[in-house]
Amino acid sequence: MSALPLMLLFLSAVALTFQSCKGKSKSNNLSAATDSLSDDALMDTVQRRTFLYFWEGAEPNSGLAPERYHVDGVYPENDANVVTSGGSGFGIMAILAGIDRGYVTREEGLARMERIVSFLEKADRFHGAYPHWWYGDTGKVKPFGQKDNGGDLVETAFLIQGLLAVHQYYINGNEKEKALAQRIDQIWRDVDWNWYRQGGQNVLYWHWSPTYGWEMNFPVHGYNECMIMYILAAASPTHGIPAAVYHDGWAQNGAIVSPHKVEGIELHLRYQGTEAGPLFWAQYSFLGLDPVGLKDEYCPSYFHEMRNLTLVNRAYCIRNPKHYKGFGPDCWGLTASYSVDGYAAHSPNEQEDKGVISPTAALSSIVYTPEYSMQVMRHLYDMGDKVFGPFGFYDAFSETDNWYPQRYLAIDQGPIAVMIENYRTGLLWKLFMSHPDVQAGLTKLGFNTNKQDVRQK
């Protein structure tokens, strides 16, 4: 992004209620301003600013989300033009919410979605699955790792989750909107989920490479962030997996059930490699998939399970066994993000807790813990421009290390805007869940919903 648009972005951002946020010298004034904002006004300020990451900050050719955005323009890996498939799935849901709220016009939104779909129709795919990264100007795969230069089924699922919401938004619209929905339907039908069973096994594999084949060798078992992949694979009208792949592969014939307590809070599921995972495990699959009342034979309530996982994360940060500065009831949230040591999947245990707070963790949990998440939102907003910039809250910070990088990651920004919208109106949940293929997939796997299982507020 050139200096001029960035300056304009900052000027427009100022108009969005950030006038008094100039650092610690003005913290009292900002606190007063924040106190005067209603919850809805504060949520809208945060949602609007985060939406800008995917609107103003989009890679120009593809219209997709850049993997990362650094305010200082310094990219050690020279990857400013690299776009991300999963983060873009989250981003197009954030854009949908922005269209619906009038942040941009419906015509502007449709034009952006058409640009995105045109890119996806031509970009590198591998048996219908997209890679983790592309070069935004060419659509050619950028390897995520040496052997990870092909299809990434998990990131594809995150992208498809967003595209199916877009499909439902436009399917009953005008002729141009209906035409776009039909193009999205073809992308959805082209994903060969069965190929990623590696020879018909009852499990899905994360990666396949045209040069390295199955050498990544990563069968996906639960529980983690990948549940949406199995649901979409079952839902596919063209390459749908048998239900046994979910039961044998994801749930491992019931081994996914492992009742235990962490921080005195009950969890029902087994969390891969840890007692309680990072908070993106409670978020990525549920941006479109509505957890309220959702259950199957392995979990009596996915909403309450994810709520408890969030409460574990909060309770750990309040206990703060490593005595980090700033941790507490108004500043909690551990998840995968930038870190003082590069990038890390921060989790509520002493080994993986590096004293780094990632705003996306608590803010994207607002559907589960609204009062507690709003407490964090207000506190972070009061911290001023140390943590709040042109595209919303920066990715991560550490008060202990006096570390406040002005950097963003798409896969963290997206859930903030999407989950705020889901808390406010349920828009993305309603769209995704209304897709008939999604409903068929849930039925196939034995899921059901009971809306009497209402959210606890």
Tab-separated table of C-alpha atoms in Angstrom:
chain	number	residue	atom	x	y	z
A	1	MET	CA	0.000	0.000	0.000
A	2	SER	CA	1.374	3.413	-0.928
A	3	ALA	CA	1.906	6.163	1.589
A	4	LEU	CA	-1.059	8.247	0.371
A	5	PRO	CA	-3.789	5.603	0.744
A	6	LEU	CA	-2.352	4.677	4.114
A	7	MET	CA	-2.533	8.306	5.202
A	8	LEU	CA	-6.119	8.522	3.966
A	9	LEU	CA	-6.869	5.345	5.877
A	10	PHE	CA	-5.540	6.863	9.060
A	11	LEU	CA	-7.542	10.042	8.500
A	12	SER	CA	-10.740	8.107	7.918
A	13	ALA	CA	-9.996	5.994	10.951
A	14	VAL	CA	-9.758	9.106	13.084
A	15	ALA	CA	-13.369	9.835	12.189
A	16	LEU	CA	-14.360	6.475	13.650
A	17	THR	CA	-14.059	7.647	17.277
A	18	PHE	CA	-10.327	7.265	17.708
A	19	GLN	CA	-9.772	11.017	18.076
A	20	SER	CA	-8.490	10.994	21.616
A	21	CYS	CA	-6.406	7.820	21.404
A	22	LYS	CA	-2.900	9.270	21.380
A	23	GLY	CA	-1.082	7.213	23.949
A	24	LYS	CA	-0.651	7.260	27.697
A	25	SER	CA	-0.570	11.030	27.975
A	26	LYS	CA	-4.228	11.085	26.912
A	27	SER	CA	-5.306	7.849	28.606
A	28	ASN	CA	-7.657	9.551	31.064
A	29	ASN	CA	-9.479	11.371	28.273
A	30	LEU	CA	-9.776	8.167	26.260
A	31	SER	CA	-11.096	6.258	29.249
A	32	ALA	CA	-13.785	8.890	29.658
A	33	ALA	CA	-14.639	8.624	25.961
A	34	THR	CA	-14.757	4.833	26.148
A	35	ASP	CA	-16.944	4.919	29.231
A	36	SER	CA	-19.425	7.058	27.324
A	37	LEU	CA	-19.644	4.556	24.454
A	38	SER	CA	-22.386	1.963	24.605
A	39	ASP	CA	-21.370	-1.646	24.106
A	40	ASP	CA	-22.896	-1.575	20.639
A	41	ALA	CA	-21.035	1.598	19.666
A	42	LEU	CA	-17.731	0.168	20.857
A	43	MET	CA	-18.342	-3.127	19.048
A	44	ASP	CA	-19.176	-1.239	15.886
A	45	THR	CA	-16.000	0.837	16.148
A	46	VAL	CA	-13.903	-2.318	16.494
A	47	GLN	CA	-15.817	-4.214	13.789
A	48	ARG	CA	-15.570	-1.345	11.292
A	49	ARG	CA	-11.869	-0.870	11.807
A	50	THR	CA	-11.155	-4.609	11.592
A	51	PHE	CA	-13.264	-4.853	8.429
A	52	LEU	CA	-10.844	-2.379	6.831
A	53	TYR	CA	-8.082	-5.003	6.925
A	54	PHE	CA	-10.018	-6.988	4.339
A	55	TRP	CA	-11.376	-4.003	2.437
A	56	GLU	CA	-8.694	-1.305	2.249
A	57	GLY	CA	-5.857	-3.685	3.067
A	58	ALA	CA	-6.731	-6.346	0.476
A	59	GLU	CA	-4.168	-7.426	-2.111
A	60	PRO	CA	-5.192	-5.416	-5.212
A	61	ASN	CA	-5.231	-8.075	-7.930
A	62	SER	CA	-6.979	-10.892	-6.075
A	63	GLY	CA	-9.068	-8.888	-3.648
A	64	LEU	CA	-8.052	-11.454	-1.030
A	65	ALA	CA	-6.558	-10.951	2.388
A	66	PRO	CA	-2.806	-10.506	2.684
A	67	GLU	CA	-1.312	-13.057	5.041
A	68	ARG	CA	0.119	-10.190	7.087
A	69	TYR	CA	0.183	-6.411	7.138
A	70	HIS	CA	2.981	-4.438	8.779
A	71	VAL	CA	2.304	-0.755	9.354
A	72	ASP	CA	6.014	0.086	9.003
A	73	GLY	CA	6.191	-1.606	5.587
A	74	VAL	CA	8.989	-3.902	6.726
A	75	TYR	CA	8.510	-7.518	5.631
A	76	PRO	CA	11.512	-9.677	6.547
A	77	GLU	CA	10.364	-12.436	4.160
A	78	ASN	CA	9.337	-10.024	1.393
A	79	ASP	CA	5.808	-11.417	1.457
A	80	ALA	CA	3.577	-8.343	1.389
A	81	ASN	CA	1.830	-9.654	-1.759
A	82	VAL	CA	1.201	-13.157	-0.388
A	83	VAL	CA	-2.466	-13.935	0.223
A	84	THR	CA	-3.914	-16.594	2.481
A	85	SER	CA	-6.746	-18.992	1.725
A	86	GLY	CA	-8.072	-19.588	5.241
A	87	GLY	CA	-7.693	-15.976	6.327
A	88	SER	CA	-9.487	-14.922	3.159
A	89	GLY	CA	-12.376	-17.228	4.029
A	90	PHE	CA	-12.687	-15.378	7.321
A	91	GLY	CA	-12.221	-12.067	5.500
A	92	ILE	CA	-15.026	-12.529	2.998
A	93	MET	CA	-17.356	-13.228	5.906
A	94	ALA	CA	-16.181	-9.974	7.502
A	95	ILE	CA	-16.869	-8.198	4.206
A	96	LEU	CA	-20.370	-9.720	4.037
A	97	ALA	CA	-21.096	-8.288	7.451
A	98	GLY	CA	-19.704	-4.943	6.287
A	99	ILE	CA	-21.970	-4.964	3.238
A	100	ASP	CA	-24.974	-5.808	5.372
A	101	ARG	CA	-24.136	-3.003	7.798
A	102	GLY	CA	-23.603	-0.460	5.038
A	103	TYR	CA	-19.879	0.032	5.598
A	104	VAL	CA	-19.737	-0.259	1.801
A	105	THR	CA	-22.562	-0.368	-0.727
A	106	ARG	CA	-24.052	-3.629	-1.939
A	107	GLU	CA	-22.715	-2.816	-5.425
A	108	GLU	CA	-19.188	-2.244	-4.128
A	109	GLY	CA	-19.381	-5.444	-2.134
A	110	LEU	CA	-20.548	-7.469	-5.122
A	111	ALA	CA	-17.726	-6.089	-7.275
A	112	ARG	CA	-15.183	-7.164	-4.658
A	113	MET	CA	-16.702	-10.631	-4.373
A	114	GLU	CA	-16.625	-10.985	-8.169
A	115	ARG	CA	-12.936	-10.106	-8.170
A	116	ILE	CA	-12.252	-12.657	-5.458
A	117	VAL	CA	-14.168	-15.449	-7.199
A	118	SER	CA	-12.499	-14.660	-10.543
A	119	PHE	CA	-9.124	-15.093	-8.846
A	120	LEU	CA	-10.144	-18.340	-7.154
A	121	GLU	CA	-11.399	-19.815	-10.435
A	122	LYS	CA	-7.926	-19.434	-11.973
A	123	ALA	CA	-5.625	-19.815	-8.963
A	124	ASP	CA	-3.645	-22.980	-8.270
A	125	ARG	CA	-5.738	-25.859	-6.951
A	126	PHE	CA	-4.848	-29.458	-6.201
A	127	HIS	CA	-7.707	-31.921	-6.655
A	128	GLY	CA	-9.983	-28.973	-5.993
A	129	ALA	CA	-8.256	-27.943	-2.774
A	130	TYR	CA	-6.416	-24.670	-2.439
A	131	PRO	CA	-2.939	-24.131	-0.988
A	132	HIS	CA	-2.308	-22.267	2.244
A	133	TRP	CA	-0.727	-19.331	0.363
A	134	TRP	CA	-0.648	-17.849	-3.134
A	135	TYR	CA	1.165	-14.958	-4.703
A	136	GLY	CA	-1.692	-12.508	-5.052
A	137	ASP	CA	-0.510	-11.091	-8.348
A	138	THR	CA	-0.252	-14.458	-10.136
A	139	GLY	CA	-2.371	-17.025	-8.302
A	140	LYS	CA	0.603	-19.372	-8.137
A	141	VAL	CA	1.195	-21.315	-4.964
A	142	LYS	CA	3.739	-20.014	-2.484
A	143	PRO	CA	4.936	-22.993	-0.444
A	144	PHE	CA	4.020	-22.841	3.230
A	145	GLY	CA	6.966	-25.133	3.772
A	146	GLN	CA	9.249	-27.151	1.517
A	147	LYS	CA	6.841	-30.071	1.179
A	148	ASP	CA	3.720	-27.998	1.742
A	149	ASN	CA	3.387	-26.740	-1.836
A	150	GLY	CA	0.048	-28.287	-2.750
A	151	GLY	CA	-3.444	-28.637	-1.357
A	152	ASP	CA	-4.166	-27.662	2.234
A	153	LEU	CA	-7.545	-29.188	3.065
A	154	VAL	CA	-7.982	-27.394	6.396
A	155	GLU	CA	-7.364	-23.916	4.961
A	156	THR	CA	-9.590	-24.864	2.027
A	157	ALA	CA	-12.374	-25.698	4.479
A	158	PHE	CA	-12.021	-22.282	6.113
A	159	LEU	CA	-12.262	-20.668	2.688
A	160	ILE	CA	-15.245	-22.770	1.617
A	161	GLN	CA	-17.021	-21.966	4.895
A	162	GLY	CA	-16.861	-18.306	3.899
A	163	LEU	CA	-17.799	-18.912	0.273
A	164	LEU	CA	-20.929	-20.855	1.213
A	165	ALA	CA	-22.048	-17.924	3.358
A	166	VAL	CA	-21.506	-15.651	0.341
A	167	HIS	CA	-23.477	-18.094	-1.802
A	168	GLN	CA	-26.442	-17.867	0.530
A	169	TYR	CA	-26.227	-14.083	0.704
A	170	TYR	CA	-26.578	-13.781	-3.063
A	171	ILE	CA	-28.535	-16.834	-4.189
A	172	ASN	CA	-31.891	-15.006	-4.129
A	173	GLY	CA	-30.559	-11.629	-5.286
A	174	ASN	CA	-30.496	-9.923	-8.652
A	175	GLU	CA	-29.188	-11.577	-11.800
A	176	LYS	CA	-25.546	-10.607	-11.213
A	177	GLU	CA	-25.721	-11.822	-7.632
A	178	LYS	CA	-27.319	-15.119	-8.627
A	179	ALA	CA	-24.639	-15.601	-11.289
A	180	LEU	CA	-21.913	-15.142	-8.682
A	181	ALA	CA	-23.620	-17.648	-6.400
A	182	GLN	CA	-23.576	-20.196	-9.215
A	183	ARG	CA	-19.851	-19.672	-9.772
A	184	ILE	CA	-19.240	-20.222	-6.058
A	185	ASP	CA	-21.299	-23.400	-6.222
A	186	GLN	CA	-18.940	-24.751	-8.874
A	187	ILE	CA	-15.874	-24.035	-6.732
A	188	TRP	CA	-17.573	-25.863	-3.859
A	189	ARG	CA	-18.414	-28.852	-6.021
A	190	ASP	CA	-14.863	-29.060	-7.387
A	191	VAL	CA	-13.216	-29.827	-4.023
A	192	ASP	CA	-12.357	-33.540	-4.030
A	193	TRP	CA	-12.553	-34.267	-0.319
A	194	ASN	CA	-12.346	-38.010	-0.964
A	195	TRP	CA	-8.932	-37.637	-2.583
A	196	TYR	CA	-7.613	-36.433	0.767
A	197	ARG	CA	-8.475	-39.760	2.366
A	198	GLN	CA	-5.200	-41.018	0.850
A	199	GLY	CA	-6.411	-44.142	-0.835
A	200	GLY	CA	-9.807	-44.455	0.773
A	201	GLN	CA	-8.821	-44.481	4.439
A	202	ASN	CA	-11.395	-43.460	7.028
A	203	VAL	CA	-9.533	-40.271	7.923
A	204	LEU	CA	-8.803	-36.992	6.151
A	205	TYR	CA	-5.239	-35.887	5.518
A	206	TRP	CA	-4.282	-32.241	5.831
A	207	HIS	CA	-1.898	-31.972	2.836
A	208	TRP	CA	-1.143	-33.321	-0.596
A	209	SER	CA	1.672	-32.109	-2.837
A	210	PRO	CA	2.074	-32.660	-6.598
A	211	THR	CA	5.805	-33.158	-6.051
A	212	TYR	CA	5.956	-34.763	-2.591
A	213	GLY	CA	2.675	-36.654	-2.569
A	214	TRP	CA	1.595	-37.569	0.958
A	215	GLU	CA	5.008	-37.037	2.590
A	216	MET	CA	3.594	-34.445	5.008
A	217	ASN	CA	1.668	-37.439	6.437
A	218	PHE	CA	-0.732	-35.515	8.648
A	219	PRO	CA	-3.993	-37.376	9.357
A	220	VAL	CA	-6.390	-35.062	11.184
A	221	HIS	CA	-7.945	-36.207	14.439
A	222	GLY	CA	-9.987	-34.213	16.952
A	223	TYR	CA	-10.438	-32.103	18.840
A	224	ASN	CA	-8.831	-28.996	17.378
A	225	GLU	CA	-9.834	-26.268	14.918
A	226	CYS	CA	-10.465	-28.684	12.036
A	227	MET	CA	-14.006	-29.952	12.710
A	228	ILE	CA	-15.442	-27.795	9.932
A	229	MET	CA	-13.308	-29.712	7.419
A	230	TYR	CA	-15.028	-32.997	8.241
A	231	ILE	CA	-18.486	-31.421	8.170
A	232	LEU	CA	-17.901	-29.869	4.757
A	233	ALA	CA	-16.373	-33.080	3.443
A	234	ALA	CA	-19.525	-34.935	4.468
A	235	ALA	CA	-21.701	-32.170	3.018
A	236	SER	CA	-20.178	-32.146	-0.468
A	237	PRO	CA	-22.770	-33.053	-3.114
A	238	THR	CA	-20.081	-34.327	-5.498
A	239	HIS	CA	-17.208	-35.755	-3.426
A	240	GLY	CA	-18.834	-36.383	-0.058
A	241	ILE	CA	-17.082	-38.650	2.404
A	242	PRO	CA	-18.909	-41.500	4.163
A	243	ALA	CA	-19.948	-40.834	7.750
A	244	ALA	CA	-17.420	-43.448	8.884
A	245	VAL	CA	-14.585	-41.066	7.986
A	246	TYR	CA	-15.853	-38.654	10.642
A	247	HIS	CA	-16.482	-41.301	13.262
A	248	ASP	CA	-13.293	-43.318	12.682
A	249	GLY	CA	-10.969	-40.471	11.711
A	250	TRP	CA	-12.021	-37.308	13.536
A	251	ALA	CA	-13.639	-38.916	16.589
A	252	GLN	CA	-11.387	-42.007	16.544
A	253	ASN	CA	-14.284	-44.258	17.439
A	254	GLY	CA	-15.117	-42.248	20.545
A	255	ALA	CA	-11.590	-41.572	21.810
A	256	ILE	CA	-12.278	-37.868	21.249
A	257	VAL	CA	-14.437	-38.006	24.399
A	258	SER	CA	-12.238	-37.391	27.448
A	259	PRO	CA	-13.975	-35.649	30.366
A	260	HIS	CA	-11.512	-33.711	32.511
A	261	LYS	CA	-11.117	-30.473	34.433
A	262	VAL	CA	-8.734	-27.590	33.785
A	263	GLU	CA	-8.631	-24.603	36.123
A	264	GLY	CA	-11.547	-26.288	37.896
A	265	ILE	CA	-13.693	-26.037	34.747
A	266	GLU	CA	-15.175	-29.111	33.089
A	267	LEU	CA	-14.216	-30.034	29.527
A	268	HIS	CA	-15.775	-32.986	27.746
A	269	LEU	CA	-13.513	-33.470	24.727
A	270	ARG	CA	-9.918	-34.546	24.239
A	271	TYR	CA	-7.743	-31.660	23.073
A	272	GLN	CA	-4.906	-32.903	20.889
A	273	GLY	CA	-1.592	-32.791	22.762
A	274	THR	CA	-2.814	-30.608	25.624
A	275	GLU	CA	-5.490	-30.407	28.286
A	276	ALA	CA	-6.948	-27.194	26.842
A	277	GLY	CA	-6.019	-25.732	23.480
A	278	PRO	CA	-5.466	-22.183	22.227
A	279	LEU	CA	-8.642	-20.203	21.657
A	280	PHE	CA	-8.633	-20.389	17.876
A	281	TRP	CA	-9.770	-23.966	18.447
A	282	ALA	CA	-13.042	-22.507	19.749
A	283	GLN	CA	-13.417	-20.078	16.874
A	284	TYR	CA	-12.306	-21.112	13.384
A	285	SER	CA	-14.861	-23.896	12.845
A	286	PHE	CA	-17.646	-21.825	14.356
A	287	LEU	CA	-17.468	-18.670	12.283
A	288	GLY	CA	-20.173	-20.107	10.040
A	289	LEU	CA	-21.121	-23.275	11.909
A	290	ASP	CA	-23.525	-22.169	14.635
A	291	PRO	CA	-22.532	-23.832	17.929
A	292	VAL	CA	-25.708	-22.793	19.762
A	293	GLY	CA	-27.561	-25.997	20.497
A	294	LEU	CA	-25.218	-28.012	18.261
A	295	LYS	CA	-24.504	-31.515	19.506
A	296	ASP	CA	-23.634	-35.004	18.353
A	297	GLU	CA	-22.896	-38.303	20.008
A	298	TYR	CA	-19.499	-37.050	21.198
A	299	CYS	CA	-20.433	-33.690	22.669
A	300	PRO	CA	-23.754	-32.775	24.340
A	301	SER	CA	-23.262	-29.058	23.595
A	302	TYR	CA	-20.563	-27.575	21.394
A	303	PHE	CA	-21.548	-24.100	22.541
A	304	HIS	CA	-20.991	-24.905	26.192
A	305	GLU	CA	-17.813	-26.862	25.453
A	306	MET	CA	-16.329	-23.918	23.578
A	307	ARG	CA	-17.570	-21.526	26.261
A	308	ASN	CA	-15.809	-23.604	28.910
A	309	LEU	CA	-12.625	-23.717	26.830
A	310	THR	CA	-12.790	-19.915	26.750
A	311	LEU	CA	-13.360	-19.761	30.503
A	312	VAL	CA	-10.363	-22.029	31.082
A	313	ASN	CA	-8.223	-19.638	29.060
A	314	ARG	CA	-9.504	-16.660	31.045
A	315	ALA	CA	-9.106	-18.389	34.422
A	316	TYR	CA	-5.519	-19.357	33.617
A	317	CYS	CA	-4.641	-15.760	32.697
A	318	ILE	CA	-6.224	-14.473	35.907
A	319	ARG	CA	-4.287	-17.024	37.970
A	320	ASN	CA	-1.226	-15.937	35.984
A	321	PRO	CA	1.210	-18.521	37.360
A	322	LYS	CA	4.188	-16.939	35.580
A	323	HIS	CA	3.382	-13.476	36.986
A	324	TYR	CA	3.275	-11.592	33.702
A	325	LYS	CA	2.546	-7.891	33.763
A	326	GLY	CA	-0.956	-6.875	32.733
A	327	PHE	CA	-2.668	-10.274	32.871
A	328	GLY	CA	-6.018	-10.226	34.644
A	329	PRO	CA	-9.826	-10.139	34.305
A	330	ASP	CA	-9.644	-7.282	31.799
A	331	CYS	CA	-6.626	-8.580	29.866
A	332	TRP	CA	-6.652	-12.242	28.961
A	333	GLY	CA	-6.554	-14.366	25.826
A	334	LEU	CA	-4.015	-16.899	24.583
A	335	THR	CA	-4.051	-18.153	20.998
A	336	ALA	CA	-1.836	-18.547	17.937
A	337	SER	CA	-0.373	-15.198	16.911
A	338	TYR	CA	2.798	-13.220	16.551
A	339	SER	CA	4.950	-13.675	19.612
A	340	VAL	CA	8.038	-12.278	21.275
A	341	ASP	CA	9.822	-15.264	19.690
A	342	GLY	CA	8.351	-15.125	16.185
A	343	TYR	CA	5.044	-16.990	15.969
A	344	ALA	CA	3.565	-19.268	18.605
A	345	ALA	CA	0.373	-21.104	19.524
A	346	HIS	CA	-0.027	-19.616	22.999
A	347	SER	CA	-2.100	-21.881	25.236
A	348	PRO	CA	-3.279	-21.896	28.866
A	349	ASN	CA	-0.344	-23.821	30.312
A	350	GLU	CA	3.015	-22.705	31.610
A	351	GLN	CA	5.014	-24.247	28.770
A	352	GLU	CA	3.140	-22.425	25.997
A	353	ASP	CA	2.365	-19.192	27.817
A	354	LYS	CA	4.920	-16.578	26.783
A	355	GLY	CA	3.304	-13.548	28.358
A	356	VAL	CA	1.720	-12.523	25.054
A	357	ILE	CA	-1.876	-11.328	24.845
A	358	SER	CA	-3.528	-11.730	21.438
A	359	PRO	CA	-6.640	-9.494	21.231
A	360	THR	CA	-8.348	-11.906	18.843
A	361	ALA	CA	-8.502	-14.539	21.576
A	362	ALA	CA	-10.919	-12.764	23.902
A	363	LEU	CA	-12.649	-10.595	21.296
A	364	SER	CA	-13.481	-13.490	18.962
A	365	SER	CA	-14.888	-15.320	21.984
A	366	ILE	CA	-17.593	-12.689	22.459
A	367	VAL	CA	-20.276	-15.161	21.372
A	368	TYR	CA	-19.305	-17.390	24.317
A	369	THR	CA	-18.365	-14.875	27.013
A	370	PRO	CA	-19.914	-11.528	26.039
A	371	GLU	CA	-19.483	-9.686	29.334
A	372	TYR	CA	-15.926	-10.874	29.858
A	373	SER	CA	-14.976	-10.193	26.229
A	374	MET	CA	-16.441	-6.689	26.387
A	375	GLN	CA	-14.379	-6.074	29.527
A	376	VAL	CA	-11.241	-6.890	27.520
A	377	MET	CA	-12.404	-4.825	24.531
A	378	ARG	CA	-12.839	-1.724	26.686
A	379	HIS	CA	-9.513	-2.221	28.426
A	380	LEU	CA	-7.629	-2.655	25.167
A	381	TYR	CA	-9.334	0.355	23.622
A	382	ASP	CA	-8.321	2.396	26.658
A	383	MET	CA	-4.694	1.370	26.042
A	384	GLY	CA	-4.777	3.619	22.978
A	385	ASP	CA	-2.647	3.528	19.883
A	386	LYS	CA	-0.112	1.199	21.455
A	387	VAL	CA	-2.501	-1.621	20.577
A	388	PHE	CA	-5.125	-0.058	18.247
A	389	GLY	CA	-4.276	0.982	14.725
A	390	PRO	CA	-5.646	1.443	11.196
A	391	PHE	CA	-7.063	-2.086	10.954
A	392	GLY	CA	-8.198	-2.523	14.533
A	393	PHE	CA	-6.268	-4.075	17.378
A	394	TYR	CA	-2.757	-5.161	16.481
A	395	ASP	CA	-2.094	-8.877	16.463
A	396	ALA	CA	-0.377	-9.289	19.833
A	397	PHE	CA	1.542	-7.530	22.582
A	398	SER	CA	3.431	-8.194	25.805
A	399	GLU	CA	3.467	-5.680	28.623
A	400	THR	CA	6.150	-7.738	30.378
A	401	ASP	CA	8.532	-7.362	27.433
A	402	ASN	CA	7.300	-3.857	26.491
A	403	TRP	CA	6.602	-5.365	23.071
A	404	TYR	CA	3.949	-3.652	20.941
A	405	PRO	CA	4.488	-4.545	17.259
A	406	GLN	CA	2.262	-2.708	14.780
A	407	ARG	CA	1.518	-5.825	12.789
A	408	TYR	CA	-1.538	-7.788	11.740
A	409	LEU	CA	-2.318	-11.346	10.623
A	410	ALA	CA	-5.404	-12.079	8.518
A	411	ILE	CA	-6.273	-15.284	10.307
A	412	ASP	CA	-6.504	-13.387	13.607
A	413	GLN	CA	-8.283	-10.248	12.372
A	414	GLY	CA	-11.047	-12.122	10.542
A	415	PRO	CA	-12.604	-13.888	13.527
A	416	ILE	CA	-12.856	-10.603	15.454
A	417	ALA	CA	-15.148	-8.987	12.874
A	418	VAL	CA	-17.074	-12.193	12.156
A	419	MET	CA	-17.755	-13.142	15.761
A	420	ILE	CA	-18.737	-9.601	16.721
A	421	GLU	CA	-21.311	-9.757	13.926
A	422	ASN	CA	-22.479	-13.193	15.001
A	423	TYR	CA	-22.943	-11.896	18.533
A	424	ARG	CA	-24.818	-8.825	17.297
A	425	THR	CA	-27.105	-10.469	14.728
A	426	GLY	CA	-26.041	-14.063	14.011
A	427	LEU	CA	-25.710	-13.090	10.341
A	428	LEU	CA	-22.862	-15.411	9.305
A	429	TRP	CA	-24.281	-18.302	11.303
A	430	LYS	CA	-27.687	-17.861	9.659
A	431	LEU	CA	-26.196	-17.723	6.170
A	432	PHE	CA	-23.899	-20.717	6.463
A	433	MET	CA	-26.400	-22.884	8.309
A	434	SER	CA	-29.086	-22.114	5.707
A	435	HIS	CA	-27.142	-23.858	2.935
A	436	PRO	CA	-28.962	-27.107	2.121
A	437	ASP	CA	-25.717	-29.025	1.590
A	438	VAL	CA	-24.503	-28.003	5.055
A	439	GLN	CA	-27.732	-29.212	6.607
A	440	ALA	CA	-27.422	-32.502	4.720
A	441	GLY	CA	-23.857	-32.955	5.941
A	442	LEU	CA	-24.782	-32.322	9.555
A	443	THR	CA	-27.626	-34.801	9.326
A	444	LYS	CA	-25.359	-37.361	7.689
A	445	LEU	CA	-22.915	-37.168	10.604
A	446	GLY	CA	-25.590	-37.359	13.282
A	447	PHE	CA	-25.531	-33.716	14.398
A	448	ASN	CA	-28.642	-31.968	15.578
A	449	THR	CA	-29.453	-28.562	16.952
A	450	ASN	CA	-31.745	-27.572	19.759
A	451	LYS	CA	-32.245	-23.843	19.925
A	452	GLN	CA	-33.636	-24.193	23.441
A	453	ASP	CA	-29.946	-24.502	24.376
A	454	VAL	CA	-29.650	-20.737	24.384
A	455	ARG	CA	-26.492	-18.757	24.905
A	456	GLN	CA	-25.706	-17.871	28.469
A	457	LYS	CA	-25.144	-14.153	28.750
